[in-house]
GROMACS .gro file of C-alpha atoms in nm:
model
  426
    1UNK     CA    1   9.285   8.771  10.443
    2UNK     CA    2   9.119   8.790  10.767
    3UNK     CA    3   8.877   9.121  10.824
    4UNK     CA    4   8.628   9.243  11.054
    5UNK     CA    5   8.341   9.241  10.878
    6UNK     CA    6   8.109   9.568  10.926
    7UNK     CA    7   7.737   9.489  10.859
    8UNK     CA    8   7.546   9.756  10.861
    9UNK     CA    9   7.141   9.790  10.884
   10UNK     CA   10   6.881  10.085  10.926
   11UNK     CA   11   6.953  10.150  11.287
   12UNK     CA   12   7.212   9.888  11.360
   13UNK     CA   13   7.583   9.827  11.306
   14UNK     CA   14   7.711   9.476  11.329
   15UNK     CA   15   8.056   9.353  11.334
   16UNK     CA   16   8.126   8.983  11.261
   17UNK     CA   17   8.459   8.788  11.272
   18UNK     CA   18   8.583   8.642  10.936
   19UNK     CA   19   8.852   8.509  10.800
   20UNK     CA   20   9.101   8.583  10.494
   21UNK     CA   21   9.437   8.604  10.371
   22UNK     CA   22   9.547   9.012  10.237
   23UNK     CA   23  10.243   9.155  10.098
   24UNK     CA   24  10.480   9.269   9.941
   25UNK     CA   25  10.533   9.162   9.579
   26UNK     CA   26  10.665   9.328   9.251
   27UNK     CA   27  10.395   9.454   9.035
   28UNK     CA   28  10.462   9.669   8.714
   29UNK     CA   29  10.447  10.009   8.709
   30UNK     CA   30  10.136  10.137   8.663
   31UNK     CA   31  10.097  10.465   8.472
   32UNK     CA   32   9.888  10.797   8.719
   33UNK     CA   33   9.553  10.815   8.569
   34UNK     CA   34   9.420  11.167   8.523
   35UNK     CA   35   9.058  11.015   8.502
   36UNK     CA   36   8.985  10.890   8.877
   37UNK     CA   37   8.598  10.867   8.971
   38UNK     CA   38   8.455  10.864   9.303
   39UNK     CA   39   8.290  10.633   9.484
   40UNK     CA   40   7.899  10.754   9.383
   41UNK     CA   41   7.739  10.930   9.705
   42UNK     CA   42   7.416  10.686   9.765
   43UNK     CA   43   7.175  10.809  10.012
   44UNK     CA   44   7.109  10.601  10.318
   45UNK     CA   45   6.720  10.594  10.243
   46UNK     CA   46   6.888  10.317   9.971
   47UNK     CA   47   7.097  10.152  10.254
   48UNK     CA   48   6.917   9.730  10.288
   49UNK     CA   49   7.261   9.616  10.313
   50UNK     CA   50   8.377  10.125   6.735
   51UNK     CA   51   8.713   9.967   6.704
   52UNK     CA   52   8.827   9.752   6.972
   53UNK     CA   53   9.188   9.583   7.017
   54UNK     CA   54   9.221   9.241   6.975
   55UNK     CA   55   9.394   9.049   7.257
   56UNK     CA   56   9.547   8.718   7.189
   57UNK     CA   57   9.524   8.482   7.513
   58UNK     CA   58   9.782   8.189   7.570
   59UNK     CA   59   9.662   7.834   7.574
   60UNK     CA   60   9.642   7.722   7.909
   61UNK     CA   61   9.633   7.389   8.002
   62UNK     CA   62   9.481   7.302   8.319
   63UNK     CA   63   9.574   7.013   8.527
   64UNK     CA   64   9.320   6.743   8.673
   65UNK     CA   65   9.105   6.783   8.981
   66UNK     CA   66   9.173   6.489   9.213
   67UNK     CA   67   8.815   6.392   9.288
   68UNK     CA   68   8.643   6.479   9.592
   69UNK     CA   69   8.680   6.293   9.901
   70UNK     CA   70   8.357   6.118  10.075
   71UNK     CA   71   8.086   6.391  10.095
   72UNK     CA   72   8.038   6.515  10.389
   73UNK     CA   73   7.693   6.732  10.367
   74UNK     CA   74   7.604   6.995  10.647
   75UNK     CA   75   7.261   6.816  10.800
   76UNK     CA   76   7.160   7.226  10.880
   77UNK     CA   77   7.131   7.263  10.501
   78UNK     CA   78   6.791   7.107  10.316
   79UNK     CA   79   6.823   6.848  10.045
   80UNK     CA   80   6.883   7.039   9.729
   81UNK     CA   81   6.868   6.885   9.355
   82UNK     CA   82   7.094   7.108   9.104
   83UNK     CA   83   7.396   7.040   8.826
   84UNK     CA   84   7.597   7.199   9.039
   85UNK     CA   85   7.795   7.082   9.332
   86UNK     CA   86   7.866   7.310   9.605
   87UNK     CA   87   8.166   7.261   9.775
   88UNK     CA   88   8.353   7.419  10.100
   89UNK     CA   89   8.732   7.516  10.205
   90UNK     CA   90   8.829   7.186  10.249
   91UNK     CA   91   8.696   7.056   9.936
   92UNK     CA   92   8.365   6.882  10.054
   93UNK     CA   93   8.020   6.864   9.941
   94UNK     CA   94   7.794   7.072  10.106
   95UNK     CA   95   7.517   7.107   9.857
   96UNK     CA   96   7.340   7.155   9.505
   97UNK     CA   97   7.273   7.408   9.345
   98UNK     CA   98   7.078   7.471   9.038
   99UNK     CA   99   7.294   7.719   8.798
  100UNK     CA  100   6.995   7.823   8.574
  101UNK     CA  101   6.837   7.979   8.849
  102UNK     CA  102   7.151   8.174   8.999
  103UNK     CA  103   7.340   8.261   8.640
  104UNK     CA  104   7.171   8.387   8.324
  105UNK     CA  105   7.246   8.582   8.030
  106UNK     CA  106   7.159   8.916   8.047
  107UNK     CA  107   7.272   9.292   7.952
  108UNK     CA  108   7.354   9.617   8.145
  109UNK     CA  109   7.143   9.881   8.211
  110UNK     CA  110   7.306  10.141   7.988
  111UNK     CA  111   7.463  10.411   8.233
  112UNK     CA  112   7.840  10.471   8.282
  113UNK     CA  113   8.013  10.252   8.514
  114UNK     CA  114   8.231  10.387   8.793
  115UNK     CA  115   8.548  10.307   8.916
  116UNK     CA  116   8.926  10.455   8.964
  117UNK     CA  117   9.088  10.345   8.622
  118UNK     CA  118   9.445  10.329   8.827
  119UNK     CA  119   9.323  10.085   9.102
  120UNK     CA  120   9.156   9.858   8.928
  121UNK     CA  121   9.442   9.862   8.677
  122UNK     CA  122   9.651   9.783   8.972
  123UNK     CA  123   9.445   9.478   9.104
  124UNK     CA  124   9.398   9.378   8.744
  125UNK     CA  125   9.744   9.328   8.715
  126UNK     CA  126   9.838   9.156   8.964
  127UNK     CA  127   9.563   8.905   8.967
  128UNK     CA  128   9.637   8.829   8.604
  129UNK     CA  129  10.031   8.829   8.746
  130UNK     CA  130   9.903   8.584   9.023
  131UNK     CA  131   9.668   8.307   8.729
  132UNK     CA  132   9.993   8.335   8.447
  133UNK     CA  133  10.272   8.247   8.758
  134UNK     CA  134  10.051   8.032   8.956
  135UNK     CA  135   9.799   7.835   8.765
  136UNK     CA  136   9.973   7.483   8.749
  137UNK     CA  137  10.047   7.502   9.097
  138UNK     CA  138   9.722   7.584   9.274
  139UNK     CA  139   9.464   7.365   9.242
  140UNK     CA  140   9.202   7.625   9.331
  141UNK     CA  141   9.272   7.838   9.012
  142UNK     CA  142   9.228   7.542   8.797
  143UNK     CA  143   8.825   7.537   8.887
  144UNK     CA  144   8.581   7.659   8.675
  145UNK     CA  145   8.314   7.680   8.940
  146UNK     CA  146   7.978   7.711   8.901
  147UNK     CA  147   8.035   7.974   8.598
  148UNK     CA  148   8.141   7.653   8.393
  149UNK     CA  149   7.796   7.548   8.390
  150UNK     CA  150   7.787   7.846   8.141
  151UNK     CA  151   8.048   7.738   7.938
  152UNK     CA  152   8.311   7.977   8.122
  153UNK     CA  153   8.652   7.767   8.137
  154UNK     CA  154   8.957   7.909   8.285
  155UNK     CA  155   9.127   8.047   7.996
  156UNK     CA  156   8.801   8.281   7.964
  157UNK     CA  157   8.882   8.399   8.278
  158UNK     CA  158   9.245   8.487   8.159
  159UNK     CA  159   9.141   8.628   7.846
  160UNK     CA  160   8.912   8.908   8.033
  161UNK     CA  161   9.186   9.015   8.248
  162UNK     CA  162   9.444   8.991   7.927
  163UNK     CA  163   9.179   9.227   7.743
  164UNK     CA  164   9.100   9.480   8.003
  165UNK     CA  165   9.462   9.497   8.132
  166UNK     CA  166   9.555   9.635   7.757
  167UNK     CA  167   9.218   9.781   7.779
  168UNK     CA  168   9.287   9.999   8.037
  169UNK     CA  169   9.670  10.065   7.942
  170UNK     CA  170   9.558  10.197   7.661
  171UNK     CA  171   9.265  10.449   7.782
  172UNK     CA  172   9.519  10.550   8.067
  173UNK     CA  173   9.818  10.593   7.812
  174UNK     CA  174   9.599  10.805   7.576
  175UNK     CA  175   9.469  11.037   7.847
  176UNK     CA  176   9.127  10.964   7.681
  177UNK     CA  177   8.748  10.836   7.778
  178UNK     CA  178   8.777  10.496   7.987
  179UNK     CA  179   8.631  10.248   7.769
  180UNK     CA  180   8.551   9.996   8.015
  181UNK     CA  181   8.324  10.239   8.176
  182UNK     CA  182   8.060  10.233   7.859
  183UNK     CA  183   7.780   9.977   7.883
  184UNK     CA  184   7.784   9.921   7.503
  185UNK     CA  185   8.186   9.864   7.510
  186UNK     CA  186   8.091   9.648   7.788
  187UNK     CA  187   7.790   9.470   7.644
  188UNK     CA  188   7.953   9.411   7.292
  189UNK     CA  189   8.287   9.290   7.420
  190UNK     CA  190   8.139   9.101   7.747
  191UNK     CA  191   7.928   8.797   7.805
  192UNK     CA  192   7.696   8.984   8.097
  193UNK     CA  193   7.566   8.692   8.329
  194UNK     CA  194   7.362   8.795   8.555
  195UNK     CA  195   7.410   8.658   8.958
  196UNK     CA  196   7.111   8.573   9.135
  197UNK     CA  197   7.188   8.496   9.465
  198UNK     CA  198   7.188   8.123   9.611
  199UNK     CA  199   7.108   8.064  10.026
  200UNK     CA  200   7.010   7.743  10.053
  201UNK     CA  201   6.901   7.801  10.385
  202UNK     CA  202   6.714   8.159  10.310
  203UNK     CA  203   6.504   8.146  10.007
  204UNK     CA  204   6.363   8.510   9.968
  205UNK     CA  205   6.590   8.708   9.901
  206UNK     CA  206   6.788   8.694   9.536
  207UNK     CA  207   7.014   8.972   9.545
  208UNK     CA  208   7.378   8.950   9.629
  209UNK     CA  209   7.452   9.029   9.976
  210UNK     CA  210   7.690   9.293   9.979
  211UNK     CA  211   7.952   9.299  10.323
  212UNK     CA  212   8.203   9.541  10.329
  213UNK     CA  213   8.538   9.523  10.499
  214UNK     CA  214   8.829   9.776  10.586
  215UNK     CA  215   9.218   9.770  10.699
  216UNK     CA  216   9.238   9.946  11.009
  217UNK     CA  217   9.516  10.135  11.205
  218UNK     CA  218   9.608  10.031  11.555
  219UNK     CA  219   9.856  10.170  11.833
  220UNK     CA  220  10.152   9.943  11.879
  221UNK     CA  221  10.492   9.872  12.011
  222UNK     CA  222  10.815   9.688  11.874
  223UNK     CA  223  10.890   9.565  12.259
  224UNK     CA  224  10.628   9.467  12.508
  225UNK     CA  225  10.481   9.707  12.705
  226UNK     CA  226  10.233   9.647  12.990
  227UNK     CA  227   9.960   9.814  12.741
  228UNK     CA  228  10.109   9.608  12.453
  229UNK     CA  229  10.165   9.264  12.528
  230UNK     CA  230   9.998   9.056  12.229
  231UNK     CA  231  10.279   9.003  12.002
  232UNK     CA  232  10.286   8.953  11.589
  233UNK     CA  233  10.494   8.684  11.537
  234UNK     CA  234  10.686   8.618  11.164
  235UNK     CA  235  10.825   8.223  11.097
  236UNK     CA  236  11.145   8.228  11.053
  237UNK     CA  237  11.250   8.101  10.692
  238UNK     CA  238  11.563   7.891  10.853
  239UNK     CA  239  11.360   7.716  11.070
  240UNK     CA  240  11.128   7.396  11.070
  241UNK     CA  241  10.797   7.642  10.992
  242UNK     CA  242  10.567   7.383  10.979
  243UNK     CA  243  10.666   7.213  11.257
  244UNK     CA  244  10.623   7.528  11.489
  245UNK     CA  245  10.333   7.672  11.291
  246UNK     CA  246  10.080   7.374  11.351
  247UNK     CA  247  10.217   7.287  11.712
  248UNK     CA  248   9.997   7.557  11.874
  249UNK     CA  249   9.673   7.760  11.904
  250UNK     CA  250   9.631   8.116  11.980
  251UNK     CA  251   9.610   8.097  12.303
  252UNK     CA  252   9.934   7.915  12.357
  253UNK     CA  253  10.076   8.178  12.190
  254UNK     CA  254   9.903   8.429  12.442
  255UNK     CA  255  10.071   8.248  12.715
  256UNK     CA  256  10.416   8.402  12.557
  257UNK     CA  257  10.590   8.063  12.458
  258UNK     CA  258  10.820   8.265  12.209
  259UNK     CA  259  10.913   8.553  12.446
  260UNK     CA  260  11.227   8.506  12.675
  261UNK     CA  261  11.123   8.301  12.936
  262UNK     CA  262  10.874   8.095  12.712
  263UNK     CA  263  10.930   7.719  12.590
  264UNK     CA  264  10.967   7.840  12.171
  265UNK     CA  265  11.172   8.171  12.297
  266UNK     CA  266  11.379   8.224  11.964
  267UNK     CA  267  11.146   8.046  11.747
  268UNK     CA  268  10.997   8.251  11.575
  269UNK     CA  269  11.068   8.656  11.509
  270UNK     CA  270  10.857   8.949  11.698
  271UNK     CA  271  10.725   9.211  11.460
  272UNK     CA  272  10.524   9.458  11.647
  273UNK     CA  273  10.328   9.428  12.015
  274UNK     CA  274   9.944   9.550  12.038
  275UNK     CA  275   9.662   9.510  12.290
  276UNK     CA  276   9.456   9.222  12.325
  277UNK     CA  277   9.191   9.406  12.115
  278UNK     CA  278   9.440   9.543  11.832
  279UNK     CA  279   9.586   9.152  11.802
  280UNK     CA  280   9.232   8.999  11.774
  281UNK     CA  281   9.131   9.302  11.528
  282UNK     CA  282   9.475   9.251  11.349
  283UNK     CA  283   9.390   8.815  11.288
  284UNK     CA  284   9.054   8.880  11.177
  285UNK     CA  285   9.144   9.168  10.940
  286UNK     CA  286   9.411   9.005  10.783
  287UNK     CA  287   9.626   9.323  10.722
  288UNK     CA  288   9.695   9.589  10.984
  289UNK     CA  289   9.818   9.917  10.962
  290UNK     CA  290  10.050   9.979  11.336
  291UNK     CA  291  10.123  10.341  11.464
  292UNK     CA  292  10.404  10.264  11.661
  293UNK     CA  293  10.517  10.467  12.013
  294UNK     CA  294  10.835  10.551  11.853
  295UNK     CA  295  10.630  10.751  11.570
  296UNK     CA  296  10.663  10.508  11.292
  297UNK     CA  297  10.406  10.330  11.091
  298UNK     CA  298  10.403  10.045  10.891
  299UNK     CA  299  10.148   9.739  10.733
  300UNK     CA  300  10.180   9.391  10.878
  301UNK     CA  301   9.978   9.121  10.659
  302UNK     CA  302   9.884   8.726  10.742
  303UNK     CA  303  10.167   8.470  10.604
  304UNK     CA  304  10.007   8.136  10.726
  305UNK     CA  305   9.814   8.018  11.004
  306UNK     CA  306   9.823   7.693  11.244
  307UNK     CA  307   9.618   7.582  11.024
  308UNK     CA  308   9.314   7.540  11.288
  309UNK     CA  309   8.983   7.629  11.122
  310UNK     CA  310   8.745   7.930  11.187
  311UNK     CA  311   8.434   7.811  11.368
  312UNK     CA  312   8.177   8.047  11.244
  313UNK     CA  313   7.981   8.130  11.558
  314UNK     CA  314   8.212   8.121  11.807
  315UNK     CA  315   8.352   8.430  11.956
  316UNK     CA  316   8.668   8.538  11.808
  317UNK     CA  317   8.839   8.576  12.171
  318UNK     CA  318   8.730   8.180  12.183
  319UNK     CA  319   8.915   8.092  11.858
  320UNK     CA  320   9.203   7.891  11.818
  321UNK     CA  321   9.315   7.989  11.486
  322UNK     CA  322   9.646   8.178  11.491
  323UNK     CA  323   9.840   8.373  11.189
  324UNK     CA  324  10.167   8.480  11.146
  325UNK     CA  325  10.258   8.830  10.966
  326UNK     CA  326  10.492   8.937  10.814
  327UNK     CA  327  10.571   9.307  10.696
  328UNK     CA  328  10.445   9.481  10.385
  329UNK     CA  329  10.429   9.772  10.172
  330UNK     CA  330  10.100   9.748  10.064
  331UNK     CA  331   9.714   9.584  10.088
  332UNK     CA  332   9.751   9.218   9.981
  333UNK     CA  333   9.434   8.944   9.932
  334UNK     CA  334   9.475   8.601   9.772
  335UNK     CA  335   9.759   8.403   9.756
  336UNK     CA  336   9.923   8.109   9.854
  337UNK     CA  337  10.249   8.278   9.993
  338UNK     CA  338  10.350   8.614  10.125
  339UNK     CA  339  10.564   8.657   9.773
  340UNK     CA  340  10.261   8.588   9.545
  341UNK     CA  341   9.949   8.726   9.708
  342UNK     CA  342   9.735   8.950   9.504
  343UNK     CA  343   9.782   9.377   9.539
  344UNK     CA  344   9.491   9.525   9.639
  345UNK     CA  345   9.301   9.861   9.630
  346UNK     CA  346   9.012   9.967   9.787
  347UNK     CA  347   8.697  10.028   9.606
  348UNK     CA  348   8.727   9.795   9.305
  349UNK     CA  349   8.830   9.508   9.513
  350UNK     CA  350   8.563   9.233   9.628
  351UNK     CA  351   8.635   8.899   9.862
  352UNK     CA  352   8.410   8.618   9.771
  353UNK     CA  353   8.401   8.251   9.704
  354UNK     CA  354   8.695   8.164   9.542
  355UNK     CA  355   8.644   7.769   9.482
  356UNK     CA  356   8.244   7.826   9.366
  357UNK     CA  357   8.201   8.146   9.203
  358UNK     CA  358   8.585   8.224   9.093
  359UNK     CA  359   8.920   8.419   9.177
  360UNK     CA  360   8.920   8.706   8.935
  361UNK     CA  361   8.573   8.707   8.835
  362UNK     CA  362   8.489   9.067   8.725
  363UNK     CA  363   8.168   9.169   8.900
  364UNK     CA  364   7.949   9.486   8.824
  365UNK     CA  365   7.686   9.598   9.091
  366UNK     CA  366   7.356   9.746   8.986
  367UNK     CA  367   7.165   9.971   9.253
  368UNK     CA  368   6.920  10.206   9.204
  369UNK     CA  369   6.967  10.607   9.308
  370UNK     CA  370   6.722  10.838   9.278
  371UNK     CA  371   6.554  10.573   9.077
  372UNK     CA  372   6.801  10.536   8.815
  373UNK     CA  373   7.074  10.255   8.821
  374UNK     CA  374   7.427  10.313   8.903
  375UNK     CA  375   7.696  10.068   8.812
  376UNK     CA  376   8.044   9.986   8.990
  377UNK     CA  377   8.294   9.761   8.863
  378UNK     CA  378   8.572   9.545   9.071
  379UNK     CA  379   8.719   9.181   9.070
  380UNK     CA  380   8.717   8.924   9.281
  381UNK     CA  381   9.070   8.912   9.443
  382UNK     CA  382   9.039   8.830   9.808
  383UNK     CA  383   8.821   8.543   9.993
  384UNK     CA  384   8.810   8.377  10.317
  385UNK     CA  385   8.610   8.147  10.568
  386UNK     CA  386   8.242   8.300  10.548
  387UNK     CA  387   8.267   8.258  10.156
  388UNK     CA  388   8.352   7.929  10.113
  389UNK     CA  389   8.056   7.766  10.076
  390UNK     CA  390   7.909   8.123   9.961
  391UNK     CA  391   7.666   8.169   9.658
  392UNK     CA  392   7.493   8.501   9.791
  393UNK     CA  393   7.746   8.729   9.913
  394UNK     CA  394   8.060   8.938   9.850
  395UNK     CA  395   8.247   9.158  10.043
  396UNK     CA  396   8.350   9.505   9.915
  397UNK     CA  397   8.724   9.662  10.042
  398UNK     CA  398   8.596  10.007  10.171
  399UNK     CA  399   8.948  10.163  10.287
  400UNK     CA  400   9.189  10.222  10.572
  401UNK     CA  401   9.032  10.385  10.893
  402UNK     CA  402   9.118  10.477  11.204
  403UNK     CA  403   8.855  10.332  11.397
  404UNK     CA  404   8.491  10.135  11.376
  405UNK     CA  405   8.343  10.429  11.355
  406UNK     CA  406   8.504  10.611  11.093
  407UNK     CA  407   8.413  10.295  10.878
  408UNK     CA  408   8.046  10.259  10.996
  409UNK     CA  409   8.032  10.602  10.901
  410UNK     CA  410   8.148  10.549  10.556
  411UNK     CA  411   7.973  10.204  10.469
  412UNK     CA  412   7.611  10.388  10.605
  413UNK     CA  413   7.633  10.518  10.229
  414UNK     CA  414   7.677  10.147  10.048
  415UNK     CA  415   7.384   9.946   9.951
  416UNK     CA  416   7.342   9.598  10.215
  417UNK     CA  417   7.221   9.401   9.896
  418UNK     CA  418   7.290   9.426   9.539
  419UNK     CA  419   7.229   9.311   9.173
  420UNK     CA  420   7.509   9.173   9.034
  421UNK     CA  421   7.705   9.046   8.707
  422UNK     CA  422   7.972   8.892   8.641
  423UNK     CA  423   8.148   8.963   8.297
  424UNK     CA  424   8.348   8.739   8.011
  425UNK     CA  425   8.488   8.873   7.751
  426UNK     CA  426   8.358   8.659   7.424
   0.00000   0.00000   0.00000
């Protein structure tokens, strides 16, 4: 998906451009959980930014790796010696990095761990949906990442989201005490590893970065307007996509090549119109939520792109990287098409590294309030340009707002940094 990114300090609120696939796709039904808990209230003086079933996992066999190309290593980043290579997006190098000093054994504090049983259930689902449909024919699922340093292999991975799947089902089902929410279910069913964060370029600080990013709603049109002229384009399945996809960059497409009197008029198929700010919000967010004139509303999500990378640094009005939507019923994150892409829900949903740290990694937070701990549980389901290479941070799905503010607002209550872990079931 592709999000604005809200960073928010003591005194300061910063938005950065990043980038991120978030469709519509058949998920099974998921029974209403009575037992929802709220996001915990953490004050801003906090703000840095038994008998248990058994669940049998398939065998999975994992293809081969082709192996890597030349290295290309970032000259910005110092010489690091680890048993772990780092790579980036396009499967390169970039650095090493020592796993004994980022990922150790270790248990959780024992307080209850919140979450809404129903969501995560949800993006449990369909990431487990996404590994059992799609794991012969992405390469990027087949990685163990840095976690197999620890002995974690894939079918681990598969297991955990087997286990707490029925896990949940069960708890939900039964109208009784969420089990997954007890440290010492957690700690005697789990393999806690702790996450130290990894910066090769910023030493100090060892806690996970914490980002948070949002879906927001924007004013549209289905027909140009003089106030809406910055179309959302969908490829048209009958057509030659990639041929038109990768031809041009964003601002060809500003130049209105697919409208009437354009060169590609016919090309492609016009979803919605927005302002130049709403379209650049709408490619950087990934999915977008349109109020349009007429009264309607509905959620437009990235298919694919030209294919042109995100230059971190550069402003987003300057990039050339284009995506086109198409229309959805819901929050979507990783996939590798519009059909398969993973259903997401905010507040147990984190974006992070898939290739290094791991697509459906289950991650628990640790920060302190009022001096004692308090735990939060979500997966890793979503990634995108400023995680990949990215040892130190994730990115936590906050919502749907109607503006910055209302966000900024929100996220002032979220910890900047966090401890983390990341749990396997043994």
């Amino acid at each position: 998906m592709r999000y604005f990114r809200l960073i928010v300090g003591i005194g300061s609120i910063v938005l950065t451009a990043c980038t991120r696939p978030i469709v519509t796709e058949s998920i099974p039904e998921i029974l209403p959980s009575p037992l929802t808990t709220p996001a915990p209230a953490i004050s801003p003086s906090s703000i840095v930014t038994r008998a248990t079933p058994t669940v049998s996992s398939p065998t999975i066999a994992v293809p081969q790796v082709a192996p890597f190309p030349t290295p290309w290593i970032d000259p910005s980043i110092p010489a690091q010696i680890g048993d772990y290579q780092v790579i980036d997006e396009l499967k390169q190098p970039q650095f090493m990095a020592q796993s004994s000093e980022i990922l150790k054994a270790a248990n959780l504090p024992n307080t209850k761990v919140n979450f809404n049983a129903a969501d995560l259930l949800v993006v449990l689902n369909s990431t487990r949906k996404y590994f059992k449909n799609r794991l012969d024919r992405d390469p990027d699922l087949q990685r163990e990442g840095i976690l197999g340093t620890q002995g974690v292999k894939v079918a681990d991975i598969v297991k955990t989201l087997d286990f707490m799947v029925l896990t949940l089902q069960q708890d939900i089902k039964a109208k009784r005490s969420i089990r997954l929410q007890d440290p010492k279910f957690l700690n005697t069913n789990f393999r806690s590893i702790q996450w130290t964060a990894f910066n090769p370029t910023v030493k100090d600080e060892k806690r996970v970065r914490m980002t948070k990013y949002a879906v927001f709603t924007h004013p549209g049109s289905r027909t140009p307007t003089k106030e809406f002229n910055a179309g959302l384009y969908a490829l048209k399945p009958d057509t030659d996509i990639d041929t038109i996809r990768l031809k041009y960059t964003k601002q060809d497409v500003l130049k209105n090549i697919y409208e009437p009197k354009g060169i590609e008029f016919g090309a492609v198929e016009p979803l919605a119109y927005l302002d130049r700010e709403g379209l650049e919000s709408a490619l950087m967010e990934g999915t977008v939520l349109i109020k349009f004139n007429d009264g309607t509303s509905k959620f437009f999500n990235v298919d694919r792109s030209n294919n042109i990378p995100y230059v971190k640094g550069l402003d987003p009005i300057e990039q050339k990287r284009y995506w086109y939507f198409k229309p959805v019923a819901a929050i979507k994150g990783y996939g590798g098409t519009i059909q398969t892409k993973i259903s997401l829900k905010p507040g147990v949903t984190f974006a992070g590294d898939v290739l290094n740290i791991g697509l459906g990694r289950i991650v628990v937070t640790e920060n302190s309030v009022d001096g004692k701990p308090r735990l939060r549980m979500g997966i890793i389901a979503d990634t995108g340009g400023a995680f990949l290479p990215n040892l130190h941070q994730l990115d936590f799905l906050a919502g749907v707002f109607d503006s910055k503010e209302d966000f900024a607002a929100y996220t002032r209550k979220l910890p900047e940094y966090t401890k983390a872990y990341i749990l396997v079931k043994r």
